[in-house]
Short mmCIF file of C-alpha atoms and ligand atoms in Angstrom, two decimals:
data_model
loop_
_atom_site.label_atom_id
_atom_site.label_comp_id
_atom_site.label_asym_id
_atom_site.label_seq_id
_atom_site.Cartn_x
_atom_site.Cartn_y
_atom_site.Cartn_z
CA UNK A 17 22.31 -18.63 -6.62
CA UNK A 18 19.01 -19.92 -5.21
CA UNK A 19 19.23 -23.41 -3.64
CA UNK A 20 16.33 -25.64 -4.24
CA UNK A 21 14.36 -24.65 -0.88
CA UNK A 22 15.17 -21.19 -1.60
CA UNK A 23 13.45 -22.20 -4.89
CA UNK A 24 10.69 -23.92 -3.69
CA UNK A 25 9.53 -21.17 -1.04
CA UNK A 26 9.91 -18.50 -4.47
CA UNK A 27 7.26 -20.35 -6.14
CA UNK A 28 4.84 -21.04 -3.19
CA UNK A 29 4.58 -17.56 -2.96
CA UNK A 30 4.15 -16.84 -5.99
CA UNK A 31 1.38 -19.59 -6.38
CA UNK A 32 -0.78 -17.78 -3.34
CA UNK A 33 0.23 -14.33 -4.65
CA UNK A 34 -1.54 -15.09 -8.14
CA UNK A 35 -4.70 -17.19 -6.49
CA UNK A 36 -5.39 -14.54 -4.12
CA UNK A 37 -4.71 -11.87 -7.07
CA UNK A 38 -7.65 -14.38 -9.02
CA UNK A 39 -9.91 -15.02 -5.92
CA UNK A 40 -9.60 -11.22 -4.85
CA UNK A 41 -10.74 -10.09 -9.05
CA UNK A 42 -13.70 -12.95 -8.80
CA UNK A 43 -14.83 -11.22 -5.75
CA UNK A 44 -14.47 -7.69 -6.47
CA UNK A 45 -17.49 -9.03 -9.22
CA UNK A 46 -19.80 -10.79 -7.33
CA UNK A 47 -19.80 -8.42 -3.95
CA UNK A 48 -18.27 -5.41 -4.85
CA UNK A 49 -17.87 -3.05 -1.93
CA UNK A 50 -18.18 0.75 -3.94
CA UNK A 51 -19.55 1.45 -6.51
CA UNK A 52 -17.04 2.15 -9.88
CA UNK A 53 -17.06 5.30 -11.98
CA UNK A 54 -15.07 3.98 -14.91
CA UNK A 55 -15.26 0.77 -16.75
CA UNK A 56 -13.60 -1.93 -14.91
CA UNK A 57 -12.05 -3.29 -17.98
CA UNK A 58 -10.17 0.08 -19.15
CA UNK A 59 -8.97 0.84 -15.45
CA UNK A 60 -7.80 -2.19 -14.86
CA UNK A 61 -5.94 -2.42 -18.17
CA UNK A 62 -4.41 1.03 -17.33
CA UNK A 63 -3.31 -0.03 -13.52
CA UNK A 64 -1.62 -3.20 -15.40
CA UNK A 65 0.37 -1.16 -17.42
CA UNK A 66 1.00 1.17 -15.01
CA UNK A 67 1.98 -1.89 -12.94
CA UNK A 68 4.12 -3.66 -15.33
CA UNK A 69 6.47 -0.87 -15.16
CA UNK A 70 6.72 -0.48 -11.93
CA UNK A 71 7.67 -4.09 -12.19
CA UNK A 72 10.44 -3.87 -14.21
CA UNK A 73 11.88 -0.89 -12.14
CA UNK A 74 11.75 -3.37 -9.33
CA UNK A 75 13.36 -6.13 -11.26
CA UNK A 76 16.51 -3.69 -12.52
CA UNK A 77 16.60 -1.66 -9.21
CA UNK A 78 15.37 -3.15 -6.27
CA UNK A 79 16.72 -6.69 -6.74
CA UNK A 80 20.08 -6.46 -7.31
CA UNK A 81 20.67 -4.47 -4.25
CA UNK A 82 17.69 -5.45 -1.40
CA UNK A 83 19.05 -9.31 -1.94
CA UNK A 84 22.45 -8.87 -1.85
CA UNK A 85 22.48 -6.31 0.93
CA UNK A 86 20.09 -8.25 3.16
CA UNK A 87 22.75 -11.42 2.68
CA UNK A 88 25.84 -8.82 3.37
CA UNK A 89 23.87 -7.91 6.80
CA UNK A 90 23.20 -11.80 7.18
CA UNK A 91 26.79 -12.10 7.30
CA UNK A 92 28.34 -9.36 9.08
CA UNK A 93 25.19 -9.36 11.83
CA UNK A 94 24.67 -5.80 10.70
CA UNK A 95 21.72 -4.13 12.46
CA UNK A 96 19.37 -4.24 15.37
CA UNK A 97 17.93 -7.46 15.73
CA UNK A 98 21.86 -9.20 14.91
CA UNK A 99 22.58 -7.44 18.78
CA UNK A 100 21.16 -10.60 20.57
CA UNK A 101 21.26 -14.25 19.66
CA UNK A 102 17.74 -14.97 18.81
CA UNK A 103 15.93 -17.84 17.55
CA UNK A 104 15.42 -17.83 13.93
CA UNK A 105 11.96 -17.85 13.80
CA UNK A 106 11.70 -15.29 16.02
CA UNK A 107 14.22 -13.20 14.64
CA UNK A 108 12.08 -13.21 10.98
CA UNK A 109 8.83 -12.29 13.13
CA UNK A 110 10.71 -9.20 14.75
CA UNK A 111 11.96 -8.32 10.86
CA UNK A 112 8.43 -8.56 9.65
CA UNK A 113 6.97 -6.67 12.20
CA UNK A 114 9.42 -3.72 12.16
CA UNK A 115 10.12 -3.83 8.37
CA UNK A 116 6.07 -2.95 8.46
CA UNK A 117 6.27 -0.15 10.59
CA UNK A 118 9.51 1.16 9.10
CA UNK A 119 6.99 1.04 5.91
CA UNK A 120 4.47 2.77 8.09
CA UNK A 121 6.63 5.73 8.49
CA UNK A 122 7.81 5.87 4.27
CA UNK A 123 4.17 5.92 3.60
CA UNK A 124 3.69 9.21 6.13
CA UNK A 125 6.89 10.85 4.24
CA UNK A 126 5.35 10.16 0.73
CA UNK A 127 2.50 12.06 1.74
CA UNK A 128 4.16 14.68 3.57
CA UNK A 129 7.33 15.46 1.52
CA UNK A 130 6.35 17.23 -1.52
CA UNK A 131 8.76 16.00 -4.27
CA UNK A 132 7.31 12.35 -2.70
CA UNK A 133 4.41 13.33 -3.13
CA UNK A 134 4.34 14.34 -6.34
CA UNK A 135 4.85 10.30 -7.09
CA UNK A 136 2.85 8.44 -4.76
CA UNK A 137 -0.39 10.52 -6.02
CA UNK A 138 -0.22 9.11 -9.49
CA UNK A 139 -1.35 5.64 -6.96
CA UNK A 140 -4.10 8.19 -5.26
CA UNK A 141 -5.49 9.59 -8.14
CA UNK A 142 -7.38 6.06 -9.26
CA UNK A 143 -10.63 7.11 -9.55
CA UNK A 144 -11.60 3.48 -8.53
CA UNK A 145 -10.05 1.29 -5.52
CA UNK A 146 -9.73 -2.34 -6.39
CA UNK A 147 -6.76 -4.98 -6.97
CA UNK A 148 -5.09 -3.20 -9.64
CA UNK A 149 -5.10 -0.23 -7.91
CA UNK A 150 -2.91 -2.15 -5.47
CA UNK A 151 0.02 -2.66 -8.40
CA UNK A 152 -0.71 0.89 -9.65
CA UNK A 153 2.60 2.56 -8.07
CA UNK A 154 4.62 5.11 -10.46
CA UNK A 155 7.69 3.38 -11.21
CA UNK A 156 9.28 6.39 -9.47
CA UNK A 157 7.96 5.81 -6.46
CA UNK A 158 9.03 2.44 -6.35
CA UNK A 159 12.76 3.54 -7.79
CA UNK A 160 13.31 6.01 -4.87
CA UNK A 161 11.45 3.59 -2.34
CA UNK A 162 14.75 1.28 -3.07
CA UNK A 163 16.58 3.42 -0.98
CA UNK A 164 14.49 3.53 2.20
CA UNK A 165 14.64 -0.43 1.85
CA UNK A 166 18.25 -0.54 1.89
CA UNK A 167 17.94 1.79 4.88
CA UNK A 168 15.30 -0.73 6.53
CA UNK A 169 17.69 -3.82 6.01
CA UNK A 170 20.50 -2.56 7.09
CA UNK A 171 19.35 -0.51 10.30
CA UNK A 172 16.58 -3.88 11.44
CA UNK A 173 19.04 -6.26 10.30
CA UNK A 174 16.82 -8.67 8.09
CA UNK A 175 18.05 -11.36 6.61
CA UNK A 176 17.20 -12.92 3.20
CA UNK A 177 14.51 -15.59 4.71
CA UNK A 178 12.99 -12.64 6.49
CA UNK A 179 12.75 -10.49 3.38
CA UNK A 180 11.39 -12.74 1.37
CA UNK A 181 9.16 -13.65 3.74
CA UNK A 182 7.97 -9.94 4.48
CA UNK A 183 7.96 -9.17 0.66
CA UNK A 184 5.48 -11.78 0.50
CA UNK A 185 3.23 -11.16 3.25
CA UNK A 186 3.27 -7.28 2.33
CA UNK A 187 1.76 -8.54 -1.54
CA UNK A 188 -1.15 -10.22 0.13
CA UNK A 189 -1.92 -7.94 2.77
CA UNK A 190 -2.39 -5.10 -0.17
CA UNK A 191 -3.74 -6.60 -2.65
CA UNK A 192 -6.18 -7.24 0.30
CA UNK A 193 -6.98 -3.97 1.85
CA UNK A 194 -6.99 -2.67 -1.67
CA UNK A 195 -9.59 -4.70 -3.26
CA UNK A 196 -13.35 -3.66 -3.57
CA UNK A 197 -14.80 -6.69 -2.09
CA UNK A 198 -17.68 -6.46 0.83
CA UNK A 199 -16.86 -8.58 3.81
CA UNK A 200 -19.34 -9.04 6.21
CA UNK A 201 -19.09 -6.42 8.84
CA UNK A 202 -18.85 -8.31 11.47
CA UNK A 203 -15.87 -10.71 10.28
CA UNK A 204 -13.84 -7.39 8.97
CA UNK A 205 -14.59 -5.85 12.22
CA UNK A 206 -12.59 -8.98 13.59
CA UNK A 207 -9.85 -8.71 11.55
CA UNK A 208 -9.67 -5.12 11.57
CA UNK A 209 -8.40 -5.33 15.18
CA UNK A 210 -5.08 -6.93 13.86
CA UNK A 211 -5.11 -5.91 9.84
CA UNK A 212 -5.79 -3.26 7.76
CA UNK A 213 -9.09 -4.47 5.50
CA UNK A 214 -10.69 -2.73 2.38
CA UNK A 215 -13.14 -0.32 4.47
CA UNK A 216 -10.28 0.88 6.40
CA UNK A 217 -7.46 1.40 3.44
CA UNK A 218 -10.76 2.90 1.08
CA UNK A 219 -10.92 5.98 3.73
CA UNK A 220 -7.55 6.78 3.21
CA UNK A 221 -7.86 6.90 -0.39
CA UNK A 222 -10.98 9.51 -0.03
CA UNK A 223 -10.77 13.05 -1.54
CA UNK A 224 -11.13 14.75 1.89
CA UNK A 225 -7.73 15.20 3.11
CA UNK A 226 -8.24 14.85 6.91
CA UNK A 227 -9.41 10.81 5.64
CA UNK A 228 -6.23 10.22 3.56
CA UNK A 229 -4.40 11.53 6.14
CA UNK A 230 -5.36 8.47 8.28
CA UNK A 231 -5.15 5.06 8.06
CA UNK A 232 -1.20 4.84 6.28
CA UNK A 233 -0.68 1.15 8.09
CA UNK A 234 -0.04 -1.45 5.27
CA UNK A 235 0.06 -4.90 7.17
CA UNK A 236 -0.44 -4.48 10.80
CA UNK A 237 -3.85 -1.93 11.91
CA UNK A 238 -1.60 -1.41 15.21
CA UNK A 239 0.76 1.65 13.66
CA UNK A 240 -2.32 3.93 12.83
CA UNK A 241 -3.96 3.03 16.38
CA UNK A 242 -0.32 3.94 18.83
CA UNK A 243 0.48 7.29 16.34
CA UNK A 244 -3.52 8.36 16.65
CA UNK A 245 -3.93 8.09 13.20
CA UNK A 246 -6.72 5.68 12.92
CA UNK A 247 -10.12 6.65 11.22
CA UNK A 248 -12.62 4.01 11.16
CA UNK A 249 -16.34 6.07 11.49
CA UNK A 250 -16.98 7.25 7.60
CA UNK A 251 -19.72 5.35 6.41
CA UNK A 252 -18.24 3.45 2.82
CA UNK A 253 -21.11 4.79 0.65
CA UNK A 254 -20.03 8.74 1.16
CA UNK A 255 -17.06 8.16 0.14
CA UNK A 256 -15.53 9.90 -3.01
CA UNK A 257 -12.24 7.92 -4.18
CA UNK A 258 -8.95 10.06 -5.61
CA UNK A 259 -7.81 13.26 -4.93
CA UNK A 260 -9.81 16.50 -5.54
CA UNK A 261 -7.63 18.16 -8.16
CA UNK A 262 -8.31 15.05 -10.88
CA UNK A 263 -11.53 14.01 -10.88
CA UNK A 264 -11.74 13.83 -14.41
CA UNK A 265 -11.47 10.96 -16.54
CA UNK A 266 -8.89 12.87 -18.75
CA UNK A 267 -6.60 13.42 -15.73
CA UNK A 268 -6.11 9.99 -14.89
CA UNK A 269 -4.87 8.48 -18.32
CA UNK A 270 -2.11 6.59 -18.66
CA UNK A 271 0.25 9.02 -20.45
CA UNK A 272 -1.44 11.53 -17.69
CA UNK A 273 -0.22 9.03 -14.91
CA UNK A 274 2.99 8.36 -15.84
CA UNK A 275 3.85 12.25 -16.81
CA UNK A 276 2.09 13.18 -13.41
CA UNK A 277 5.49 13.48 -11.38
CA UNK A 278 7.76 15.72 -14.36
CA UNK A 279 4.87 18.18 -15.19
CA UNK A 280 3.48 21.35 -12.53
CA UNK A 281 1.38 19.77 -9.93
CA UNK A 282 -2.23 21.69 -9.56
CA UNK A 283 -2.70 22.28 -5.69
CA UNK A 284 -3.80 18.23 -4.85
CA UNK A 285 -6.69 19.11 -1.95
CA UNK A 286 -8.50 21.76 -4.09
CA UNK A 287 -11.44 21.03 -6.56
CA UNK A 288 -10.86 22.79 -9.93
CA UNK A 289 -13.22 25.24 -8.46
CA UNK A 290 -11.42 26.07 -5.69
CA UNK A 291 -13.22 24.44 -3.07
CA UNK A 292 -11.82 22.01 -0.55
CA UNK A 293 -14.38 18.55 0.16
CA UNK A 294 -15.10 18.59 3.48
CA UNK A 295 -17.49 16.25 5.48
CA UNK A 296 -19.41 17.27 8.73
CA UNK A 297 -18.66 16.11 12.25
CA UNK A 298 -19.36 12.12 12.26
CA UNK A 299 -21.11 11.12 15.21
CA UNK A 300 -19.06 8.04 16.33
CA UNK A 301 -15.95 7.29 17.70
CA UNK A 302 -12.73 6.90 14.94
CA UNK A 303 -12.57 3.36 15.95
CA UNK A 304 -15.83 2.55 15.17
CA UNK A 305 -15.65 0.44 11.75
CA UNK A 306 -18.83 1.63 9.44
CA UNK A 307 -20.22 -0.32 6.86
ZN1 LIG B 19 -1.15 6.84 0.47
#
């Protein structure tokens, strides 16, 4: 049972989860950062849906066991950061910061183990980035994903505050690096140094597979920078968003989306006609954020 605190903090969140959701979608209209290929409307709807279900797999799956585990390792002082007697609010920050690189290196095995993969492209394939692309993970992803959590909460020790707390934060930060709104250059320049923004997260969502296979940081910017995996230099307007074996607009339907994991996978980095995008030598430096 929640007490009312425990309450409380629930629907704070949930109150800046939804506004930024809202402020992000008003944006997203009035500057938007690429230009879209479908109507907004239709993808969006089709991302909800996908979304929704992803949802409830979350809801059956993930909460009955990341809650309850994270209080067992409350309790036992299970994990890592339960070795030393630290200060509470430095023991969340430590869980926060680790949970997100822990996340770092699921994101690098969903792209790199095949049978992963097969799941986390159905999220790649969105022909447009915005918001709902953000919510747009195949409810099988998120299913199996359950497991690497329990593996992250038990091996880091996090408590319940702390995963709460990083469940949160993790929302915001990709509903933020997701959404097709143009910051000024200079101010995401600024908080590119510490975050991952949209220009950033929209080259790893690029048909050319030496861009996706940059940038997999989902909170912190620091992971991609210490593993040499960050890729700033691709200028936003030449990129092409999805992955080169569904361009169409018939391969990226829902029934298409949700079948995408069960049915034979076409070779993902290959156009239908065989050829592979590829972009010439860029003439700055990878950690030079283009506009
Ligand atoms: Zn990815």
């Amino acid at each position: 049972m929640m007490n009312k605190e425990q309450k409380e903090s629930r629907w704070l969140s949930t109150a800046v989860i939804a506004g930024a959701f809202v402020a992000l979608w008003w944006l997203e209209r009035r500057r938007p950062l690429r230009a879209a290929s479908e109507p907004k409307l239709k993808h969006e709807a089709r991302n909800l849906v996908v979304a929704g279900a992803g949802a409830l797999a979350l809801r059956l799956i993930e909460k009955p066991i990341a809650g309850p585990l994270a209080a067992l390792v409350e309790r036992r002082r299970w994990g890592l950061l339960k070795c030393w007697p630290l200060p509470n609010c430095l023991e969340a920050a430590l869980a926060v910061v680790l949970m997100d690189y822990t996340l770092y290196i699921w994101h690098v095995l969903t792209h790199r183990v095949s049978w992963l993969w097969r799941f986390h492209v159905v999220h790649h394939i969105d022909l447009d980035l915005d918001t709902s692309t953000a919510l747009r993970f195949h409810f099988g992803e998120l299913t199996i994903s359950v497991a690497w959590r329990a593996g992250q909460i038990l091996l880091i020790g996090v408590s319940p505050r702390a995963l709460s707390l990083w469940q949160s934060l993790l929302f915001l930060s990709i509903l933020f690096h997701h959404s097709n709104v143009e910051l000024p250059i200079k101010v995401e320049r600024i908080l590119n140094r510490l975050l991952v923004t949209p220009r950033m997260h929209g080259i790893h969502h690029s048909i050319i597979r030496t861009e996706t296979d940059s940038n997999w940081s989902s909170g912190l910017t620091v992971w991609d920078w210490l593993h040499g995996t960050l890729q700033l230099n691709v200028p936003q307007a030449e990129i092409d968003i999805g992955v080169p074996a569904y361009r169409s607009p018939e391969d990226v339907t829902l029934p298409q989306s949700l079948a995408l994991p069960f049915v034979p996978q076409r070779p993902s980095w290959q156009l239908l006609d065989g050829r592979r995008p590829a972009r010439a030598a860029l003439p700055l430096a990878p950690d030079h954020l283009l506009a």
